[in-house]
Coordinates of C-alpha atoms and ligand atoms in Angstrom, one line a residue:
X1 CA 94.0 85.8 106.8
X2 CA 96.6 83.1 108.0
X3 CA 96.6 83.8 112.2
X4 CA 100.4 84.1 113.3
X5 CA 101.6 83.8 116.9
X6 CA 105.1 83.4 118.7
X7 CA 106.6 80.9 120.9
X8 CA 109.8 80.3 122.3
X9 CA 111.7 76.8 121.1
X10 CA 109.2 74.5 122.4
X11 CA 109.2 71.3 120.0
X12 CA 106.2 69.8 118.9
X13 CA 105.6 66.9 119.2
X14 CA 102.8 66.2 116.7
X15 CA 100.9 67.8 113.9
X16 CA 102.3 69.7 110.9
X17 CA 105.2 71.3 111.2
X18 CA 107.7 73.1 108.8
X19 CA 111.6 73.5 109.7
X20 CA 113.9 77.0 108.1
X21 CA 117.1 74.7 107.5
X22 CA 120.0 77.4 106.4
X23 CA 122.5 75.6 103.6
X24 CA 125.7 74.5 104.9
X25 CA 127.5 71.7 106.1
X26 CA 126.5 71.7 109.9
X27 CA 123.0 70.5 110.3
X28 CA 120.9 73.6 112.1
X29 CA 119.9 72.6 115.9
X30 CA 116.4 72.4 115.2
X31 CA 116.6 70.0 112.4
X32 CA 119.0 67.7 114.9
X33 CA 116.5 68.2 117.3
X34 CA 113.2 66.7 115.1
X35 CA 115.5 64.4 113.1
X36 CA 116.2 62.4 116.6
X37 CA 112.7 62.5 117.3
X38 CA 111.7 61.2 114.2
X39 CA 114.0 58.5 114.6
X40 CA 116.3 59.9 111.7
X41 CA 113.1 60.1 109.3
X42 CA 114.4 63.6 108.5
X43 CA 118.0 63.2 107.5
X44 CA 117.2 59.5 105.4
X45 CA 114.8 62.0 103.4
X46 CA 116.7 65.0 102.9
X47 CA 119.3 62.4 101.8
X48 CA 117.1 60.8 99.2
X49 CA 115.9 63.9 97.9
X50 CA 119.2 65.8 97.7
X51 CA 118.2 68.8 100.1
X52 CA 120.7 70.8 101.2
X53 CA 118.8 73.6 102.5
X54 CA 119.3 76.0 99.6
X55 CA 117.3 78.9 99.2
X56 CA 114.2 78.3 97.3
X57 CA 114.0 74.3 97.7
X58 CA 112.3 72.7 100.1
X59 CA 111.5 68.6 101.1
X60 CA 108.0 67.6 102.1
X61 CA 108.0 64.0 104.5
X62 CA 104.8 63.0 104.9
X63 CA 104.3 60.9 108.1
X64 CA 107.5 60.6 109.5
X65 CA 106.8 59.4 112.8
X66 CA 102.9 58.4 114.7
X67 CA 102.8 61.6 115.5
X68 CA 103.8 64.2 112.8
X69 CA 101.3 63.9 109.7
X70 CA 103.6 66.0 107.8
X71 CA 106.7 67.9 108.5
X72 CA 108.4 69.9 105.5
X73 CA 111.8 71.2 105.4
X74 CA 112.0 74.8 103.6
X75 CA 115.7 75.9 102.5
X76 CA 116.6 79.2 103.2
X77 CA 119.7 79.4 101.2
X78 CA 123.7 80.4 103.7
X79 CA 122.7 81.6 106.9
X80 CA 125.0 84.7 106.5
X81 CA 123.1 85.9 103.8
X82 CA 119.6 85.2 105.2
X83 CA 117.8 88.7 105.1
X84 CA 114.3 90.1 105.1
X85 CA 113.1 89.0 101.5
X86 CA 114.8 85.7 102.0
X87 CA 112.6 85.0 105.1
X88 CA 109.9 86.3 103.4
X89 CA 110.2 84.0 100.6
X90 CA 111.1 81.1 103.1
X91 CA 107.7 82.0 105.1
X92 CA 106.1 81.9 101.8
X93 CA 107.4 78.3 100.7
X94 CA 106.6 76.8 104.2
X95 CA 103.3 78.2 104.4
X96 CA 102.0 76.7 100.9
X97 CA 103.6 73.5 101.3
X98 CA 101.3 73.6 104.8
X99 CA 98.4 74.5 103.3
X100 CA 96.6 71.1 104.3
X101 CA 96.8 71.9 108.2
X102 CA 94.4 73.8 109.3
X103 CA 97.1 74.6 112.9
X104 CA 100.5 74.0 111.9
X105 CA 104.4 75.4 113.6
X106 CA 107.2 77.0 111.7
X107 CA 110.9 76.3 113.4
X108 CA 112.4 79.3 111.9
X109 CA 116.0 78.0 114.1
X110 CA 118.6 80.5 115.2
X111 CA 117.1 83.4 113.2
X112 CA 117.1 87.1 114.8
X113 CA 113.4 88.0 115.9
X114 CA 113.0 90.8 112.7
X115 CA 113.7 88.1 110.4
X116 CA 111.1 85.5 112.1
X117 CA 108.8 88.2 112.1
X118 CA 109.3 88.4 107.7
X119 CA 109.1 84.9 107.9
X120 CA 105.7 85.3 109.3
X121 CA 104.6 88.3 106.6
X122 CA 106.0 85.8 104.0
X123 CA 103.4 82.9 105.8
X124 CA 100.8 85.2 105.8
X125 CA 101.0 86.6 102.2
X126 CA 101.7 82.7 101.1
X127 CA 99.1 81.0 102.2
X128 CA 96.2 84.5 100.4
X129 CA 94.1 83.0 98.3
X130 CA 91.1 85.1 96.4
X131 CA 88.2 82.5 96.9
X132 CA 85.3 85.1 96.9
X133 CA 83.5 83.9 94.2
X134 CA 84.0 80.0 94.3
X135 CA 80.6 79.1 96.1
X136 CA 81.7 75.4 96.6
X137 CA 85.6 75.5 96.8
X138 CA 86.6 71.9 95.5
X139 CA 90.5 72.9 97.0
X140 CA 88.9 73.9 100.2
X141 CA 90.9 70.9 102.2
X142 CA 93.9 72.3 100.2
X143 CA 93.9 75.6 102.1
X144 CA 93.1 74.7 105.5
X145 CA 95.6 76.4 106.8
X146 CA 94.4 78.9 109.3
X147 CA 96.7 79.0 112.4
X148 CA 100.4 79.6 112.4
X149 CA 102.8 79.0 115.8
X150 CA 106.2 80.7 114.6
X151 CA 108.9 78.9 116.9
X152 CA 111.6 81.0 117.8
X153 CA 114.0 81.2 120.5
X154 CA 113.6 85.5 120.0
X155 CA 110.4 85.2 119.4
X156 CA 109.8 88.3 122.1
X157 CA 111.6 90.5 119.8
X158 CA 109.7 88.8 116.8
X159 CA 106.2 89.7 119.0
X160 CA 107.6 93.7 118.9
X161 CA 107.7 93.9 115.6
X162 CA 104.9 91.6 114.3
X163 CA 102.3 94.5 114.5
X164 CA 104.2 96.9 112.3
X165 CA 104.7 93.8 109.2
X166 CA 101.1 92.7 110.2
X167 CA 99.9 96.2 109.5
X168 CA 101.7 95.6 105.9
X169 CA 100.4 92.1 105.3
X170 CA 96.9 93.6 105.7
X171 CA 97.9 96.4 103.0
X172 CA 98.7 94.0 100.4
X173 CA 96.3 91.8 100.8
X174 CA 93.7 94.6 100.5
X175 CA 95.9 95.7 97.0
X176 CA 95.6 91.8 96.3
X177 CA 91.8 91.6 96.9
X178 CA 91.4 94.8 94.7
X179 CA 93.4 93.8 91.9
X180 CA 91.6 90.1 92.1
X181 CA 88.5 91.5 91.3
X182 CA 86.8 91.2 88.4
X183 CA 85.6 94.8 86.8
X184 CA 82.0 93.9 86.8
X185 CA 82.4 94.1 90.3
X186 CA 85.6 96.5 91.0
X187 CA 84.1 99.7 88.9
X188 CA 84.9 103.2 89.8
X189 CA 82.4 103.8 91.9
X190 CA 82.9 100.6 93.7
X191 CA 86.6 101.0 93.8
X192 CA 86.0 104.4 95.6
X193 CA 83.6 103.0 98.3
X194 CA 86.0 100.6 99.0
X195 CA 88.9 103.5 99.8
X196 CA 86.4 105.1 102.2
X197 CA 86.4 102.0 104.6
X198 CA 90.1 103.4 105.4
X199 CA 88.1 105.7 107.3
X200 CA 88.0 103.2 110.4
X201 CA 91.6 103.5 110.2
X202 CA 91.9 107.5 110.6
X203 CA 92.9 108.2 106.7
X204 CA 90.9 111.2 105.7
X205 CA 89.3 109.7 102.3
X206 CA 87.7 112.4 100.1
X207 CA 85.9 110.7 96.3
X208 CA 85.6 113.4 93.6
X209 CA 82.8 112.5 90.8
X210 CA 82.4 113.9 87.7
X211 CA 80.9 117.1 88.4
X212 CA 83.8 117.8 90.9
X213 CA 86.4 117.3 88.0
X214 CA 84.7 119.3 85.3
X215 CA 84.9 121.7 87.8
X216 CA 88.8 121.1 88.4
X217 CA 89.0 121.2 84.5
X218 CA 90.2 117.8 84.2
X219 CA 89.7 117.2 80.2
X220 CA 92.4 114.1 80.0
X221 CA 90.7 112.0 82.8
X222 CA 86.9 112.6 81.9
X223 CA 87.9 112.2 77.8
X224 CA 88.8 108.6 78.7
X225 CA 85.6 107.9 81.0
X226 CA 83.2 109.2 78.2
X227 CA 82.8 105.8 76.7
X228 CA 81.8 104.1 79.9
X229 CA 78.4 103.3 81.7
X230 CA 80.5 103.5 84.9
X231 CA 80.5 106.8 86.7
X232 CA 84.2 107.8 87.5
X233 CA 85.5 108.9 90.1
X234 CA 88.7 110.0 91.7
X235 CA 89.8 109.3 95.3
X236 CA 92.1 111.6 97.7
X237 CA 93.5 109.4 100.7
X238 CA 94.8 111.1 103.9
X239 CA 97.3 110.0 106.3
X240 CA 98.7 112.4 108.8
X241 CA 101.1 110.6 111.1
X242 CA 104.1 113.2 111.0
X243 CA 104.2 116.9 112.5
X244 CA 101.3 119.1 111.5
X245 CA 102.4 121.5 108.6
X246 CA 105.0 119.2 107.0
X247 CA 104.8 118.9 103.8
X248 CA 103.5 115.3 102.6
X249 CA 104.8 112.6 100.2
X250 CA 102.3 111.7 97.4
X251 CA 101.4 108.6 95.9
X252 CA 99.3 108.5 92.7
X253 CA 98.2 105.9 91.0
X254 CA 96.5 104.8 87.7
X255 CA 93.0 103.2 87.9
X256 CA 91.6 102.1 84.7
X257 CA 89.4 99.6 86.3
X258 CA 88.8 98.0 82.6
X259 CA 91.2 98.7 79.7
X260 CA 89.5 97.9 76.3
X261 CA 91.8 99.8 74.7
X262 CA 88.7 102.1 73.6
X263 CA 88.0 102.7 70.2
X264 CA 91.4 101.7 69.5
X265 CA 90.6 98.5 70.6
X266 CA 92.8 95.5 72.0
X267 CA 93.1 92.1 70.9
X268 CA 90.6 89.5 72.3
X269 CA 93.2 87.1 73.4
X270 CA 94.3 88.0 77.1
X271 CA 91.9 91.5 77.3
X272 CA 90.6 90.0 80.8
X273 CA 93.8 90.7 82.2
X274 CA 92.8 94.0 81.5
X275 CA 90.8 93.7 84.7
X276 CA 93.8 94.7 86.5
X277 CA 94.3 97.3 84.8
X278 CA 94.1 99.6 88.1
X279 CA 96.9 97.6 90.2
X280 CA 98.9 101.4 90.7
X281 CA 95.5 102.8 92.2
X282 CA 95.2 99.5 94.5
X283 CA 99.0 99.6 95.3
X284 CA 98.2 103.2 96.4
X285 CA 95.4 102.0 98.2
X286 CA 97.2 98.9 99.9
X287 CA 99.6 101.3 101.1
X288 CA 97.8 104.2 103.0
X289 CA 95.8 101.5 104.9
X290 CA 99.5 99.8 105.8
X291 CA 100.6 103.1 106.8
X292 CA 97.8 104.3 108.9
X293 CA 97.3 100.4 110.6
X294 CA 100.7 100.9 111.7
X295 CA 100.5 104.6 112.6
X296 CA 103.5 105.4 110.4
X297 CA 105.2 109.1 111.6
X298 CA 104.3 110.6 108.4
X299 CA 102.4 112.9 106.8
X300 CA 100.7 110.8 103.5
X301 CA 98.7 111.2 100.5
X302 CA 96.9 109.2 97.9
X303 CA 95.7 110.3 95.1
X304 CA 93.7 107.5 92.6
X305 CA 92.2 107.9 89.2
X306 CA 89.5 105.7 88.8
X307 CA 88.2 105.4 84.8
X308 CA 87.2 102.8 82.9
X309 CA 88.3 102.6 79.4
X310 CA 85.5 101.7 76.8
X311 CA 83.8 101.5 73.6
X312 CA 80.6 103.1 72.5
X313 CA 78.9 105.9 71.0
X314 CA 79.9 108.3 73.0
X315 CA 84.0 107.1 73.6
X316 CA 86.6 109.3 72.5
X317 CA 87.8 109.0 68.6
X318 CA 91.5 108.5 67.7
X319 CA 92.5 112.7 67.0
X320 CA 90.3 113.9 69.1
X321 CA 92.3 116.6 71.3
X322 CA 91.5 117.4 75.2
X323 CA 92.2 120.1 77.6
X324 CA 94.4 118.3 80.8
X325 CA 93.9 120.2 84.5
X326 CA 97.2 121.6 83.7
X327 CA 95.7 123.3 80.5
X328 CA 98.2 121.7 78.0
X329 CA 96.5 120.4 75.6
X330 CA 96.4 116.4 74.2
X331 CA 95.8 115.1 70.9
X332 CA 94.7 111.4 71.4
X333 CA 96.0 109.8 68.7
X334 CA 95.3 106.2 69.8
X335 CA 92.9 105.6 72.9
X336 CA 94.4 102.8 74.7
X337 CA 97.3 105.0 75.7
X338 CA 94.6 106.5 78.4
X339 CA 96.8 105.5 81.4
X340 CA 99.0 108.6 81.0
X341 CA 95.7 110.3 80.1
X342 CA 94.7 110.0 83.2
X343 CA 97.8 110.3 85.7
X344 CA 98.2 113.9 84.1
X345 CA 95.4 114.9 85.6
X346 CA 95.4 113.5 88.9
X347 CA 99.4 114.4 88.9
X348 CA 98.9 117.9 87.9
X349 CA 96.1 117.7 90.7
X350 CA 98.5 116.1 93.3
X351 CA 100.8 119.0 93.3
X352 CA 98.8 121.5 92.9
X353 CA 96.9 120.9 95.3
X354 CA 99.2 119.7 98.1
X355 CA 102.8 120.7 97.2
X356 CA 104.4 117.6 98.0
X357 CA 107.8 116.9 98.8
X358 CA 107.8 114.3 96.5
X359 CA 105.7 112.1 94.1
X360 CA 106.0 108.0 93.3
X361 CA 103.1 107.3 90.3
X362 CA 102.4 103.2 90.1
X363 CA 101.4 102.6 86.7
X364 CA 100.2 99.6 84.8
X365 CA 101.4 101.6 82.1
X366 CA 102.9 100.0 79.1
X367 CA 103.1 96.6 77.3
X368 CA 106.7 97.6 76.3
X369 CA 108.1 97.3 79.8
X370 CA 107.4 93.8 79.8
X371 CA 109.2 93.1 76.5
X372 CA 112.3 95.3 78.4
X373 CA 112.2 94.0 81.7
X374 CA 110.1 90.9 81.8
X375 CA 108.3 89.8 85.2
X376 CA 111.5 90.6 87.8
X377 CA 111.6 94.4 87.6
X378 CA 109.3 97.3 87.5
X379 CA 110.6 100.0 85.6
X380 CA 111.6 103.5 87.0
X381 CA 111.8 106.6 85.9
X382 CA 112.7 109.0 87.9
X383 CA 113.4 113.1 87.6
X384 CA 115.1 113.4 91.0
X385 CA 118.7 111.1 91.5
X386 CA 117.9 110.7 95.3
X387 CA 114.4 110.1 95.1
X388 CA 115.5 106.9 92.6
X389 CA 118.0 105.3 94.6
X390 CA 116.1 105.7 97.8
X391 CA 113.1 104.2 95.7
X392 CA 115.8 101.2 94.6
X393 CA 117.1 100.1 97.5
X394 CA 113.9 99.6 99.5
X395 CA 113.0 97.6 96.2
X396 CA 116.5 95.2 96.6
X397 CA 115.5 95.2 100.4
X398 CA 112.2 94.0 99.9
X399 CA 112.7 91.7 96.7
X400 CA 110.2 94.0 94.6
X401 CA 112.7 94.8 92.0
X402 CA 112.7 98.4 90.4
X403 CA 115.3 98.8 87.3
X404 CA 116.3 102.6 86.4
X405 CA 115.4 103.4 83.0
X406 CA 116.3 106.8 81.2
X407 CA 114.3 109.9 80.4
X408 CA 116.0 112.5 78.0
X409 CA 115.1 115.6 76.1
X410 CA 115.1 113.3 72.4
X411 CA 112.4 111.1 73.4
X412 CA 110.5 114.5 74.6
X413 CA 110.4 115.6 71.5
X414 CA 108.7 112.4 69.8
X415 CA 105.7 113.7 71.6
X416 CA 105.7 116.4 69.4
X417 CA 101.7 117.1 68.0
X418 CA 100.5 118.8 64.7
X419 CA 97.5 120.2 66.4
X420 CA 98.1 120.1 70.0
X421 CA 100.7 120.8 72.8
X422 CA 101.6 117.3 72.6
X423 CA 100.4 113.8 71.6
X424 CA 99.6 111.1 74.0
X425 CA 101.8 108.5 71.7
X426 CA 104.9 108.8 70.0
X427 CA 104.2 107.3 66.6
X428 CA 106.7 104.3 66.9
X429 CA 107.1 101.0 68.9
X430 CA 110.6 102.3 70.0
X431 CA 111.3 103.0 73.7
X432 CA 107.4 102.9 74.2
X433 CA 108.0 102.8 77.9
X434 CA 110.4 106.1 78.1
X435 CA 108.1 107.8 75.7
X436 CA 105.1 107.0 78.2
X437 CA 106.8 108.1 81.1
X438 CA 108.2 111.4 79.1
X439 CA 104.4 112.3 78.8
X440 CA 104.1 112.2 82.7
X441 CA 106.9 114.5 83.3
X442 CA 105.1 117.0 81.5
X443 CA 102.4 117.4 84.5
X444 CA 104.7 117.3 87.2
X445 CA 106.8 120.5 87.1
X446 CA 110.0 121.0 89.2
X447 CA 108.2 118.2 91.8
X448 CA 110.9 115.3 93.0
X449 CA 108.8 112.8 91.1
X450 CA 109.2 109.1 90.2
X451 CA 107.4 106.8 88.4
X452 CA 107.0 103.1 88.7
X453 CA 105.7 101.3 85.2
X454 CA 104.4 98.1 86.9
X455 CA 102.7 96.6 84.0
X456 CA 105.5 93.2 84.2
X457 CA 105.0 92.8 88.1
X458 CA 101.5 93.4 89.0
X459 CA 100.0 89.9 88.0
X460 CA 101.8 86.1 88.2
X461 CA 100.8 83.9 85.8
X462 CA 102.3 81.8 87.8
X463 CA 103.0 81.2 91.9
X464 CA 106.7 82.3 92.6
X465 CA 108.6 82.6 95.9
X466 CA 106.4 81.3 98.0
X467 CA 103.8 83.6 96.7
X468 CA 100.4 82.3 94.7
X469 CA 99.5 83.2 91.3
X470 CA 97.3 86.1 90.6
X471 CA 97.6 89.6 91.7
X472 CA 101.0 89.9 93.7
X473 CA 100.2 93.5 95.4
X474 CA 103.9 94.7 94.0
X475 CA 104.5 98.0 95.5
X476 CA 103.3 98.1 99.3
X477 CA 106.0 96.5 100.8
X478 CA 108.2 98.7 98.6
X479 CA 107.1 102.0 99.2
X480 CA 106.3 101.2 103.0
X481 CA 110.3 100.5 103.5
X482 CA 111.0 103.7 101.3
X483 CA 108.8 105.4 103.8
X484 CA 110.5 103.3 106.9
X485 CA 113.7 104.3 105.5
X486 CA 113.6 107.9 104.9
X487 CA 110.9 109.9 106.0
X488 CA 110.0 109.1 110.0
X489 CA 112.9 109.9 111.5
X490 CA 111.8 112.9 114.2
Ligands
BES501 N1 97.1 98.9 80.3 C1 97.9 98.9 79.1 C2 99.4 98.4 79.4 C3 99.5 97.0 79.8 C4 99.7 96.0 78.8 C5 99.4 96.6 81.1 C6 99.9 94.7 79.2 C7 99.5 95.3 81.5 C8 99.8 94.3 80.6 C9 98.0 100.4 78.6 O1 96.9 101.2 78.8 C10 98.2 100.3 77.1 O2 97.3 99.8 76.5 N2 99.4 100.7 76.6 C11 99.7 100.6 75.2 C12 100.3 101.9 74.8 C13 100.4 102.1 73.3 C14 99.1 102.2 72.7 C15 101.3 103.3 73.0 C16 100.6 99.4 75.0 O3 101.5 99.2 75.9 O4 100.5 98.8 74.0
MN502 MN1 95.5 100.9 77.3
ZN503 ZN1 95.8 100.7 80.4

């Protein structure tokens, strides 16, 4: 991970360097100050180029004095309207456009010391790159970049709040490596002796295998392992930060660690993507270790259901019907809809077993999301009108996106079965998304619950805002602001 430290305004005088330069007509004072020391080398190519500082562009000058090899200016859009995501994305920018250095300073200007601090997180999460597996990395000199000096006259302030961000960099980029993973590697029982290294961290981590959730009765879960080699498992992560006996928040999340689709199998083209199939149960996982590396005031738990979805003799057949932990019973009329398969169980589970106050799922649920909401927003669904604007606005505040979507009594009833208490699709293309997140409600009782269809969001095919391509780790920041925000006060 990129190192980050803080100084005060010093100016460098040599190396790499990149320079926050807020859009407007007056110049900001750190961009004077290395223009004149560049002999003007700045301004003559901010001219050329037509930078102006606005948010999302950025000017690279290569050489543009003995001294500086490189020094790139990074817009960060009207200074009044600079806020957390727009540092972040700023950091982000800088950081890849850096990448060569391997020691390079960010003049982040008149910025407060909470946003140099984002610009950092953004710098941090910019530069992540997933290189486990290239043996002889060609683009090695192309990511050099190892030590980051954030210059910034409050960059005491900044240094008080770096640890809690830090702790949520190393969250995502945990959710990140996850996701990367190929599922070879990542399989349910590898997933789930990776959650126990949160251990060092103080989360209690408890792994249920299969014997434990035959015995917890959960027929939805183990119907969509049966086709697999790979053992699952489901994981139970701990965080007890708040005041002993309060009642805790839950996060659950969906972790098909391979989705073939089953015996209702996918189309070749794109089925490795289905390798991220368990983003939700990494997101979950990002999260509890940001939460206990920071020491968050609040009591936490994480609840993961780790399958992989597969073909073979022994994989369930489309019609086949199951008996869920809750005892409703499922016909599986196609068996690539398995995500909701197995979030009822390990909802149901959730509150039954720890009556939480409320309940965010993370879901890489459905195809139709994307075709509704593209790559910008995750979809939510929410039983609880608090719960989803809380949920909303730490998603505006943090740039990960969540768009309401509606749940209603008509698209209950398309999960109507001939056989069973319900089906686990409705029968049509049409609202495919609602449909899939009506099926959840059904295991969540009276619970405050949400649920976040991140199937759009999880994965960029390309890089974006600073941020590479690849997993994005969508969710951590999110849910650790709607945390921040609203549950560790006293
Ligand atoms: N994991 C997929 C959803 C998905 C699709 C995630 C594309 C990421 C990218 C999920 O298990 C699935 O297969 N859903 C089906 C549901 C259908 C059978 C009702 C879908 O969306 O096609
Ligand atoms: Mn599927
Ligand atoms: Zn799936």
């Amino acid at each position: 991970m990129l190192q980050i430290s803080f100084s005060t305004h010093t100016q460098p005088t040599a190396g790499a360097l990149a320079i926050l330069v807020p859009e407007g007509d007056a110049q900001s004072a750190a961009f004077q100050a290395f223009d004149a020391a560049t002999h003007g080398a700045l301004g003559r190519a901010a001219k050329a180029e037509g930078f102006k500082g606005k948010d999302g562009t950025s000017c690279v000058v290569l050489a543009p004095s003995d001294s500086f090899e490189r020094i790139v200016l990074v817009g960060i859009g009207k200074a009044d309207d600079v806020d957390a995501w727009a540092a972040e994305k700023a950091g982000g920018l800088a950081a890849s456009l850096l990448a060569r250095a391997p020691k390079a300073a960010l003049a982040v200007g008149a910025l407060s010391g909470v946003l140099a601090a984002h610009v950092a997180l953004g710098a941090v999460l910019g530069a992540y790159h997933f290189g486990l597996y290239q043996t002889e990395d060609k683009d090695d000199k192309k990511r050099a970049l190892a030590e980051l000096s954030v210059l910034s006259a409050h960059s005491a302030e900044a240094q008080e709040v770096w640890p809690s961000l830090l702790a949520v960099a190393r969250g995502v980029v945990l959710t990140r490596d996850l996701v990367s993973e190929p599922a070879n590697v990542l399989t349910p029982v590898e997933f789930a002796e990776r959650a126990t290294t949160l251990r060092a961290h103080g989360v209690e981590v408890e792994v249920l295998d299969r014997a434990a959730m035959t015995a917890l009765g959960f027929g939805a879960l183990l119907g969509v392992a049966q086709g697999s080699a790979n053992e699952p498992r489901t994981v139970v992560m701990r965080w007890n930060g708040g005041k002993e006996g309060d009642a805790p928040i839950a996060f659950i999340g969906k972790g098909v660690t391979f989705d073939s689709g089953g015996i209702s199998i996918k189309p070749a083209a794109g089925m490795e993507d289905m390798k991220w199939d368990m983003a939700g149960a990494a997101t979950v996982t990002g999260l509890m270790a940001s939460l206990a590396l920071r020491k968050a005031a609040v009591n936490a738990v994480g609840v993961v259901g780790l399958v992989e979805n597969m073909v073979s003799g022994t994989a369930q057949r489309p019609g086949d019907v199951v008996r869920s932990a809750s005892g409703q019973t499922i016909e599986v009329l196609n068996t690539d809809a398995e995500g909701r398969l197995v979030l009822a169980d390990v909802l149901w589970y959730a509150r039954d077993r720890f009556a939480p106050r409320l309940m965010v799922d993370l879901a890489t649920l459905t195809g139709a999301i994307i075709v509704g909401l593209g790559h910008e927003y995750a979809g939510l669904f929410s039983n609880d009108d608090a719960l989803a604007v809380g949920l909303a606005d730490a998603g505006a505040f943090t740039g990960e996106k969540l768009w309401r979507m509606p749940l209603g009594k008509e698209y209950d009833a398309l999960l109507k079965s001939d056989i069973a208490d319900m089906q686990n699709i409705s029968g049509g293309r049409a609202g495919g998304s609602i449909t899939a997140a009506q099926f959840l409600k059904r295991f969540v009782g009276e619970t405050a619950w949400a649920h976040l269809d991140i199937a759009g969001v999880a994965w960029a095919s390309k890089a974006k805002n600073g941020q590479p391509k690849g997993a994005t780790g969508f969710g951590v920041r999110l849910l650790d602001r709607f945390v921040r925000n609203g549950f560790e006060q006293g």
